[in-house]
Amino acid sequence: MRDKPVAIIAYGEVQNQRRSGKRPYEFAAEVMEQLLNRTGLKNSDIDGLATHMPTAEAGNTFYTNTMADNLGLQPRWTQLTDIGGCSPMGNIARAAAAIITGQCEMAICLASDSTGTTGVGHRRLGGYRQEFMEPIGFQGPPVAFGLLSHAYDQKYGLNLNALAQLAVTQRNGAIGNENAIEQFRKPITIQDYLTSRVIAEPIRLLDCVMRCDGGNGLLITSTERAKAMGFKNLVYPISYSEITNFDPSDPNPDITETGFSIVGPDVFKKVGMTPSDIDMFHPYDDFLIAVMLQIEQIGFCNRGEGGDFILNTDMSPNGKLPLNTGGGQISAGQPGLGGGGVNLTEAIRQLMGEASGRQVENAKNALVTGIGVIPYFRNWGSSNCMILESS
């Protein structure tokens, strides 16, 4: 995509809420209304629809059809992507392919969920949870990441002060983000992190993401069409890489390894870039240890050096490597399986120069990542990376 055949012309996002009483369709409608108001387009101008499978609608086998009906759309191309937190960004790549091959001209990519209201519904999402994980006390993602953190600590040594610094940096971003969960829009300190309640040792409360209700989305079309329609403030996806079921042949995998060891180098290779060329980093952040693993395996530093890198690198909007400037999911909230759109939307907002008090000056590109599913005794299920570039 280095020749920029497609462009994002607008983004939309609603405020994350702990419990809203709404369904994913309502958030999607609010996001689409923002997109139409921003661009001056009508429903009938949209002929492509990309969605993900939200936890709140996991039992609906006709989710995309239902979404199109609720939004009054008549798409010629549809896509339902179910790779967890990788889905919102994966839908950009899939919509780009559809546009390039003539299957649609203007696609809307939507991510919305209401897990705060409806609950998670693990039993509908994966039989392996109750068959293999719950009987041995493996109760959800915090336990998985607790074990992963122990494995990392034994292999390299885990610097809790580095994780604390990440927590503080991201919370500072959420303070100025009007779409963050309201209760998170207040500062925390290093000591707050270190004394926060242990959830699954060594995972603490402030390591963890909070599931909530919310939604986000974007409009994407061909660059030629975007310019012909008069849109000037564009964001281009210039490189993308994705992997699912990393290292399936190893019966006893090193769970500190992830698909980012493959897609990280690959996303740079495709466009002749290196990590040092990146102006902003917006990693998927369901747990802070996941951010540190990405920093290492994508190539910002060597294995085991993530803690030192974090402590020695200014990651504020004015720093050397701005990171999750809107707070990330940990400090803005994770709207279920639409959570991957939180970091993605912030990256687009920054590249369009619309992040107000937390704006990264002179940023021309951003690296965004996604993570999907934590299976039984395996590396996490999906990993993806995308480089975005401003016009």
Protein backbone atom coordinates (compact mmCIF):
# COMPACT_ATOMS: atom_id res chain seq x y z
CA MET A 1 0.00 0.00 0.00
CA ARG A 2 3.06 2.29 -0.19
CA ASP A 3 1.63 3.91 -3.32
CA LYS A 4 -1.39 5.01 -1.25
CA PRO A 5 -4.28 3.63 -3.31
CA VAL A 6 -6.80 4.17 -0.49
CA ALA A 7 -7.39 6.88 2.08
CA ILE A 8 -9.27 7.29 5.34
CA ILE A 9 -11.39 10.42 4.99
CA ALA A 10 -13.04 10.57 8.43
CA TYR A 11 -13.21 8.93 11.85
CA GLY A 12 -15.86 8.87 14.55
CA GLU A 13 -15.96 7.84 18.20
CA VAL A 14 -18.45 8.01 21.05
CA GLN A 15 -17.54 8.38 24.70
CA ASN A 16 -16.81 5.10 26.43
CA GLN A 17 -19.25 4.37 29.25
CA ARG A 18 -19.06 1.84 32.05
CA ARG A 19 -22.68 0.73 31.61
CA SER A 20 -24.86 2.48 29.08
CA GLY A 21 -27.87 0.21 28.65
CA LYS A 22 -27.33 0.43 24.89
CA ARG A 23 -26.63 -2.22 22.26
CA PRO A 24 -23.79 -2.19 19.70
CA TYR A 25 -26.18 -1.05 16.95
CA GLU A 26 -26.96 2.16 18.81
CA PHE A 27 -23.29 3.06 19.21
CA ALA A 28 -22.67 2.21 15.56
CA ALA A 29 -25.50 4.53 14.55
CA GLU A 30 -24.02 7.36 16.62
CA VAL A 31 -20.60 6.82 15.05
CA MET A 32 -22.07 6.75 11.54
CA GLU A 33 -23.97 9.96 12.24
CA GLN A 34 -20.66 11.61 13.19
CA LEU A 35 -19.07 10.35 9.97
CA LEU A 36 -21.92 11.58 7.77
CA ASN A 37 -22.00 14.97 9.48
CA ARG A 38 -18.25 15.32 9.13
CA THR A 39 -18.15 14.44 5.43
CA GLY A 40 -21.52 15.64 4.17
CA LEU A 41 -22.23 12.17 2.77
CA LYS A 42 -25.53 10.30 2.85
CA ASN A 43 -26.29 6.68 3.75
CA SER A 44 -26.69 5.92 0.07
CA ASP A 45 -23.10 7.01 -0.61
CA ILE A 46 -21.81 4.06 1.45
CA ASP A 47 -21.67 0.77 -0.45
CA GLY A 48 -19.29 -1.19 1.77
CA LEU A 49 -19.76 -2.30 5.40
CA ALA A 50 -17.07 -3.90 7.57
CA THR A 51 -17.88 -4.99 11.10
CA HIS A 52 -16.46 -7.23 13.82
CA MET A 53 -18.17 -9.75 16.08
CA PRO A 54 -18.99 -8.00 19.38
CA THR A 55 -19.34 -10.05 22.54
CA ALA A 56 -22.76 -8.53 23.15
CA GLU A 57 -24.05 -10.04 19.89
CA ALA A 58 -22.05 -13.27 19.84
CA GLY A 59 -25.20 -15.34 19.39
CA ASN A 60 -26.33 -13.43 16.28
CA THR A 61 -25.20 -15.34 13.20
CA PHE A 62 -26.56 -12.55 10.97
CA TYR A 63 -24.85 -9.67 12.73
CA THR A 64 -23.68 -7.78 9.63
CA ASN A 65 -27.12 -8.11 8.02
CA THR A 66 -28.73 -6.82 11.20
CA MET A 67 -26.26 -3.94 11.37
CA ALA A 68 -26.93 -2.92 7.77
CA ASP A 69 -30.67 -3.01 8.44
CA ASN A 70 -30.36 -0.91 11.60
CA LEU A 71 -28.22 1.69 9.82
CA GLY A 72 -30.32 1.86 6.67
CA LEU A 73 -27.44 0.72 4.47
CA GLN A 74 -27.57 -1.29 1.25
CA PRO A 75 -23.96 -2.46 0.91
CA ARG A 76 -22.59 -4.19 -2.18
CA TRP A 77 -19.73 -5.57 -0.08
CA THR A 78 -19.75 -6.74 3.54
CA GLN A 79 -17.13 -8.09 5.91
CA LEU A 80 -17.42 -9.65 9.37
CA THR A 81 -13.98 -10.02 10.97
CA ASP A 82 -13.58 -12.08 14.14
CA ILE A 83 -9.94 -11.81 15.21
CA GLY A 84 -10.69 -10.01 18.45
CA GLY A 85 -8.84 -6.76 19.06
CA CYS A 86 -7.18 -7.09 15.65
CA SER A 87 -10.53 -6.77 13.87
CA PRO A 88 -10.95 -2.96 13.58
CA MET A 89 -7.55 -2.53 11.97
CA GLY A 90 -7.89 -5.74 9.98
CA ASN A 91 -11.06 -4.30 8.48
CA ILE A 92 -9.10 -1.40 7.02
CA ALA A 93 -6.94 -3.88 5.11
CA ARG A 94 -9.97 -5.87 3.99
CA ALA A 95 -11.88 -2.76 2.93
CA ALA A 96 -8.82 -1.52 1.05
CA ALA A 97 -8.68 -4.79 -0.88
CA ALA A 98 -12.38 -4.52 -1.70
CA ILE A 99 -11.98 -0.95 -2.94
CA ILE A 100 -8.91 -1.75 -5.03
CA THR A 101 -10.66 -4.71 -6.66
CA GLY A 102 -13.82 -2.74 -7.40
CA GLN A 103 -16.16 -4.48 -4.97
CA CYS A 104 -17.17 -1.18 -3.37
CA GLU A 105 -16.27 2.50 -3.54
CA MET A 106 -16.95 3.91 -0.07
CA ALA A 107 -16.66 1.60 2.93
CA ILE A 108 -17.62 2.23 6.52
CA CYS A 109 -15.66 0.25 9.12
CA LEU A 110 -17.47 0.06 12.45
CA ALA A 111 -16.48 -1.32 15.85
CA SER A 112 -18.93 -1.22 18.76
CA ASP A 113 -19.77 -3.35 21.77
CA SER A 114 -21.53 -3.16 25.11
CA THR A 115 -19.81 -5.67 27.38
CA GLY A 116 -20.25 -3.35 30.34
CA THR A 117 -24.01 -3.70 29.95
CA THR A 118 -24.40 -7.27 28.72
CA GLY A 119 -21.37 -9.02 30.22
CA VAL A 120 -18.72 -10.97 28.35
CA GLY A 121 -20.44 -14.25 27.53
CA HIS A 122 -17.25 -16.37 27.48
CA ARG A 123 -19.23 -19.58 27.16
CA ARG A 124 -20.57 -18.47 23.83
CA LEU A 125 -17.17 -17.26 22.64
CA GLY A 126 -15.00 -20.31 23.13
CA GLY A 127 -15.56 -23.80 24.46
CA TYR A 128 -11.91 -24.10 25.41
CA ARG A 129 -12.49 -21.69 28.29
CA GLN A 130 -14.84 -23.95 30.25
CA GLU A 131 -13.27 -27.18 29.00
CA PHE A 132 -9.59 -26.45 29.61
CA MET A 133 -9.14 -23.20 31.52
CA GLU A 134 -11.83 -22.76 34.14
CA PRO A 135 -11.50 -26.26 35.71
CA ILE A 136 -7.90 -25.49 36.73
CA GLY A 137 -8.71 -22.02 38.06
CA PHE A 138 -7.68 -20.20 34.90
CA GLN A 139 -10.25 -17.44 35.30
CA GLY A 140 -9.98 -15.05 32.41
CA PRO A 141 -7.36 -12.79 30.83
CA PRO A 142 -5.81 -11.42 34.08
CA VAL A 143 -4.71 -14.94 35.02
CA ALA A 144 -3.33 -15.56 31.53
CA PHE A 145 -1.31 -12.36 31.63
CA GLY A 146 -0.27 -13.05 35.21
CA LEU A 147 1.29 -16.34 34.10
CA LEU A 148 2.82 -14.64 31.07
CA SER A 149 4.31 -11.97 33.36
CA HIS A 150 5.80 -14.69 35.59
CA ALA A 151 7.34 -16.36 32.55
CA TYR A 152 8.82 -13.05 31.41
CA ASP A 153 10.13 -12.34 34.91
CA GLN A 154 11.88 -15.71 35.09
CA LYS A 155 13.43 -15.24 31.67
CA TYR A 156 14.43 -11.56 31.74
CA GLY A 157 13.37 -9.96 35.02
CA LEU A 158 10.24 -7.81 35.23
CA ASN A 159 10.68 -4.14 36.14
CA LEU A 160 7.47 -3.02 37.86
CA ASN A 161 8.62 0.59 37.83
CA ALA A 162 8.62 0.48 34.03
CA LEU A 163 5.05 -0.81 33.97
CA ALA A 164 4.13 1.89 36.47
CA GLN A 165 5.62 4.51 34.16
CA LEU A 166 3.52 3.17 31.29
CA ALA A 167 0.40 3.37 33.44
CA VAL A 168 1.10 6.98 34.39
CA THR A 169 1.91 8.00 30.80
CA GLN A 170 -1.30 6.54 29.43
CA ARG A 171 -3.44 7.98 32.22
CA ASN A 172 -2.06 11.43 31.46
CA GLY A 173 -3.32 10.97 27.92
CA ALA A 174 -6.80 9.99 29.09
CA ILE A 175 -7.16 13.14 31.20
CA GLY A 176 -7.47 15.25 28.05
CA ASN A 177 -9.53 12.70 26.12
CA GLU A 178 -13.22 13.56 26.30
CA ASN A 179 -14.12 10.08 25.01
CA ALA A 180 -12.36 8.27 27.87
CA ILE A 181 -14.41 6.73 30.67
CA GLU A 182 -15.11 9.65 32.97
CA GLN A 183 -13.78 8.01 36.13
CA PHE A 184 -10.38 7.52 34.47
CA ARG A 185 -9.90 11.19 33.62
CA LYS A 186 -7.82 11.90 36.70
CA PRO A 187 -4.08 11.46 37.28
CA ILE A 188 -2.32 8.56 38.94
CA THR A 189 1.22 8.24 40.30
CA ILE A 190 3.92 5.60 40.22
CA GLN A 191 3.05 4.82 43.83
CA ASP A 192 -0.63 4.43 42.96
CA TYR A 193 0.34 1.68 40.53
CA LEU A 194 2.75 -0.07 42.88
CA THR A 195 0.21 -0.14 45.72
CA SER A 196 -2.83 -1.04 43.61
CA ARG A 197 -4.58 -4.30 44.41
CA VAL A 198 -3.01 -7.51 43.07
CA ILE A 199 -5.43 -9.29 40.73
CA ALA A 200 -3.34 -12.23 39.48
CA GLU A 201 0.23 -11.89 40.72
CA PRO A 202 2.08 -9.87 39.54
CA ILE A 203 -0.81 -8.27 37.61
CA ARG A 204 -2.25 -5.34 39.54
CA LEU A 205 -5.49 -3.46 39.16
CA LEU A 206 -3.78 -0.66 37.24
CA ASP A 207 -2.28 -3.17 34.80
CA CYS A 208 -5.74 -4.16 33.63
CA VAL A 209 -8.14 -2.87 31.03
CA MET A 210 -11.74 -2.10 32.00
CA ARG A 211 -14.40 -3.46 29.69
CA CYS A 212 -17.07 -0.93 28.86
CA ASP A 213 -19.59 0.18 26.24
CA GLY A 214 -18.72 2.31 23.24
CA GLY A 215 -17.95 2.48 19.56
CA ASN A 216 -15.73 3.93 16.87
CA GLY A 217 -15.38 3.82 13.13
CA LEU A 218 -14.08 5.36 9.93
CA LEU A 219 -14.78 5.92 6.25
CA ILE A 220 -12.32 4.71 3.62
CA THR A 221 -12.31 5.12 -0.15
CA SER A 222 -9.84 5.28 -3.02
CA THR A 223 -7.37 8.14 -2.82
CA GLU A 224 -8.42 9.24 -6.29
CA ARG A 225 -12.06 9.41 -5.28
CA ALA A 226 -11.29 11.13 -1.97
CA LYS A 227 -9.42 13.92 -3.75
CA ALA A 228 -12.07 14.22 -6.45
CA MET A 229 -14.67 14.71 -3.71
CA GLY A 230 -12.61 17.51 -2.21
CA PHE A 231 -11.26 15.79 0.90
CA LYS A 232 -7.80 17.10 1.77
CA ASN A 233 -7.10 15.94 5.33
CA LEU A 234 -6.44 12.27 4.58
CA VAL A 235 -4.77 9.39 6.40
CA TYR A 236 -3.18 6.64 4.34
CA PRO A 237 -2.66 3.03 5.44
CA ILE A 238 0.74 2.40 3.85
CA SER A 239 1.68 -0.99 5.31
CA TYR A 240 -0.11 -3.85 7.02
CA SER A 241 0.83 -7.25 8.43
CA GLU A 242 -1.25 -9.85 10.27
CA ILE A 243 -0.81 -13.33 11.75
CA THR A 244 -3.15 -15.76 13.51
CA ASN A 245 -2.33 -18.90 15.52
CA PHE A 246 1.35 -18.07 15.91
CA ASP A 247 3.65 -21.11 16.24
CA PRO A 248 0.95 -23.84 16.22
CA SER A 249 3.37 -26.77 15.92
CA ASP A 250 5.13 -26.31 19.29
CA PRO A 251 3.34 -28.35 22.01
CA ASN A 252 5.18 -26.44 24.72
CA PRO A 253 5.49 -22.87 23.42
CA ASP A 254 7.41 -20.00 24.96
CA ILE A 255 4.41 -17.86 25.89
CA THR A 256 6.56 -14.73 26.04
CA GLU A 257 6.90 -14.94 22.26
CA THR A 258 4.13 -13.48 20.09
CA GLY A 259 3.16 -12.96 16.49
CA PHE A 260 4.68 -9.48 16.71
CA SER A 261 8.09 -11.06 16.24
CA ILE A 262 6.89 -11.75 12.68
CA VAL A 263 4.46 -8.96 11.79
CA GLY A 264 6.59 -6.23 13.40
CA PRO A 265 9.64 -6.65 11.16
CA ASP A 266 7.35 -7.44 8.21
CA VAL A 267 5.31 -4.24 8.40
CA PHE A 268 8.53 -2.20 8.25
CA LYS A 269 10.13 -4.29 5.52
CA LYS A 270 7.17 -3.76 3.19
CA VAL A 271 7.80 -0.01 3.07
CA GLY A 272 11.54 0.18 3.73
CA MET A 273 11.18 1.63 7.22
CA THR A 274 12.55 0.82 10.68
CA PRO A 275 11.19 1.47 14.19
CA SER A 276 13.31 4.63 14.36
CA ASP A 277 11.21 6.11 11.54
CA ILE A 278 8.01 5.97 13.61
CA ASP A 279 6.66 9.26 14.99
CA MET A 280 3.98 7.77 17.29
CA PHE A 281 3.19 4.33 18.69
CA HIS A 282 -0.38 3.28 19.46
CA PRO A 283 -0.16 -0.33 20.70
CA TYR A 284 -3.07 -2.51 21.73
CA ASP A 285 -3.01 -2.44 25.53
CA ASP A 286 -5.31 -4.86 27.29
CA PHE A 287 -2.51 -5.31 29.87
CA LEU A 288 0.66 -3.28 30.36
CA ILE A 289 2.92 -6.33 29.96
CA ALA A 290 1.49 -6.70 26.44
CA VAL A 291 2.73 -3.21 25.57
CA MET A 292 6.23 -4.03 26.79
CA LEU A 293 6.32 -7.28 24.80
CA GLN A 294 5.32 -5.38 21.68
CA ILE A 295 7.99 -2.75 22.23
CA GLU A 296 10.60 -5.51 22.30
CA GLN A 297 9.34 -7.81 19.58
CA ILE A 298 8.45 -5.12 17.08
CA GLY A 299 12.03 -3.93 17.37
CA PHE A 300 12.19 -0.73 19.41
CA CYS A 301 14.68 -2.53 21.67
CA ASN A 302 16.08 -6.01 22.27
CA ARG A 303 14.37 -8.84 24.19
CA GLY A 304 14.46 -8.23 27.92
CA GLU A 305 15.28 -4.53 27.50
CA GLY A 306 11.71 -3.24 27.39
CA GLY A 307 11.77 -2.02 30.99
CA ASP A 308 14.90 0.05 30.49
CA PHE A 309 13.58 1.39 27.18
CA ILE A 310 10.36 2.57 28.83
CA LEU A 311 12.16 4.20 31.75
CA ASN A 312 14.63 5.96 29.46
CA THR A 313 12.20 7.10 26.74
CA ASP A 314 9.82 10.04 27.01
CA MET A 315 6.49 8.70 25.71
CA SER A 316 4.43 11.82 26.32
CA PRO A 317 2.98 13.75 23.33
CA ASN A 318 6.08 15.97 23.38
CA GLY A 319 8.50 13.09 23.85
CA LYS A 320 10.72 10.94 21.66
CA LEU A 321 8.10 8.21 21.11
CA PRO A 322 4.57 9.36 21.97
CA LEU A 323 2.54 6.33 23.07
CA ASN A 324 -1.25 5.91 23.28
CA THR A 325 -1.76 9.63 23.60
CA GLY A 326 -5.49 9.28 24.30
CA GLY A 327 -4.92 6.93 27.23
CA GLY A 328 -5.11 3.64 25.37
CA GLN A 329 -7.74 1.14 26.42
CA ILE A 330 -6.35 0.80 29.94
CA SER A 331 -7.08 4.44 30.72
CA ALA A 332 -9.83 5.24 28.19
CA GLY A 333 -11.77 1.97 28.41
CA GLN A 334 -12.13 -1.13 26.25
CA PRO A 335 -15.48 -1.25 24.43
CA GLY A 336 -15.43 -5.04 24.23
CA LEU A 337 -14.15 -6.49 20.99
CA GLY A 338 -14.32 -3.03 19.47
CA GLY A 339 -11.43 -2.06 21.74
CA GLY A 340 -8.87 -2.26 18.96
CA GLY A 341 -10.51 0.80 17.47
CA VAL A 342 -9.66 2.97 20.49
CA ASN A 343 -5.94 3.15 19.73
CA LEU A 344 -6.60 3.22 15.98
CA THR A 345 -8.99 6.16 16.23
CA GLU A 346 -6.53 8.12 18.35
CA ALA A 347 -3.78 7.57 15.77
CA ILE A 348 -6.04 8.86 12.98
CA ARG A 349 -7.12 11.81 15.13
CA GLN A 350 -3.49 12.71 15.73
CA LEU A 351 -2.53 12.42 12.06
CA MET A 352 -5.45 14.68 11.13
CA GLY A 353 -4.16 17.22 13.66
CA GLU A 354 -7.30 17.14 15.80
CA ALA A 355 -6.03 15.96 19.20
CA SER A 356 -6.18 19.45 20.78
CA GLY A 357 -4.17 19.65 24.03
CA ARG A 358 -2.42 16.32 23.51
CA GLN A 359 -1.52 16.87 19.86
CA VAL A 360 1.84 15.46 18.75
CA GLU A 361 3.47 18.20 16.72
CA ASN A 362 4.82 17.42 13.25
CA ALA A 363 3.85 13.74 13.41
CA LYS A 364 3.70 12.31 9.89
CA ASN A 365 3.11 8.64 10.69
CA ALA A 366 1.95 6.24 13.37
CA LEU A 367 2.36 2.54 14.12
CA VAL A 368 -0.84 0.90 15.40
CA THR A 369 -1.23 -2.69 16.63
CA GLY A 370 -3.92 -5.18 17.58
CA ILE A 371 -4.13 -8.33 19.71
CA GLY A 372 -6.83 -10.98 19.54
CA VAL A 373 -7.84 -13.77 21.95
CA ILE A 374 -5.94 -15.46 24.78
CA PRO A 375 -6.27 -19.24 24.23
CA TYR A 376 -5.39 -22.16 26.48
CA PHE A 377 -1.64 -22.59 27.07
CA ARG A 378 -0.74 -20.88 23.81
CA ASN A 379 0.63 -17.60 22.57
CA TRP A 380 -2.12 -15.06 22.07
CA GLY A 381 -4.22 -15.80 19.02
CA SER A 382 -3.81 -12.91 16.56
CA SER A 383 -1.39 -10.00 16.12
CA ASN A 384 -1.42 -7.22 13.54
CA CYS A 385 0.45 -4.01 12.75
CA MET A 386 -0.37 -1.08 10.48
CA ILE A 387 1.59 2.03 9.58
CA LEU A 388 -0.55 5.08 8.91
CA GLU A 389 0.70 8.24 7.22
CA SER A 390 -0.78 11.73 7.05
CA SER A 391 -1.43 13.61 3.83
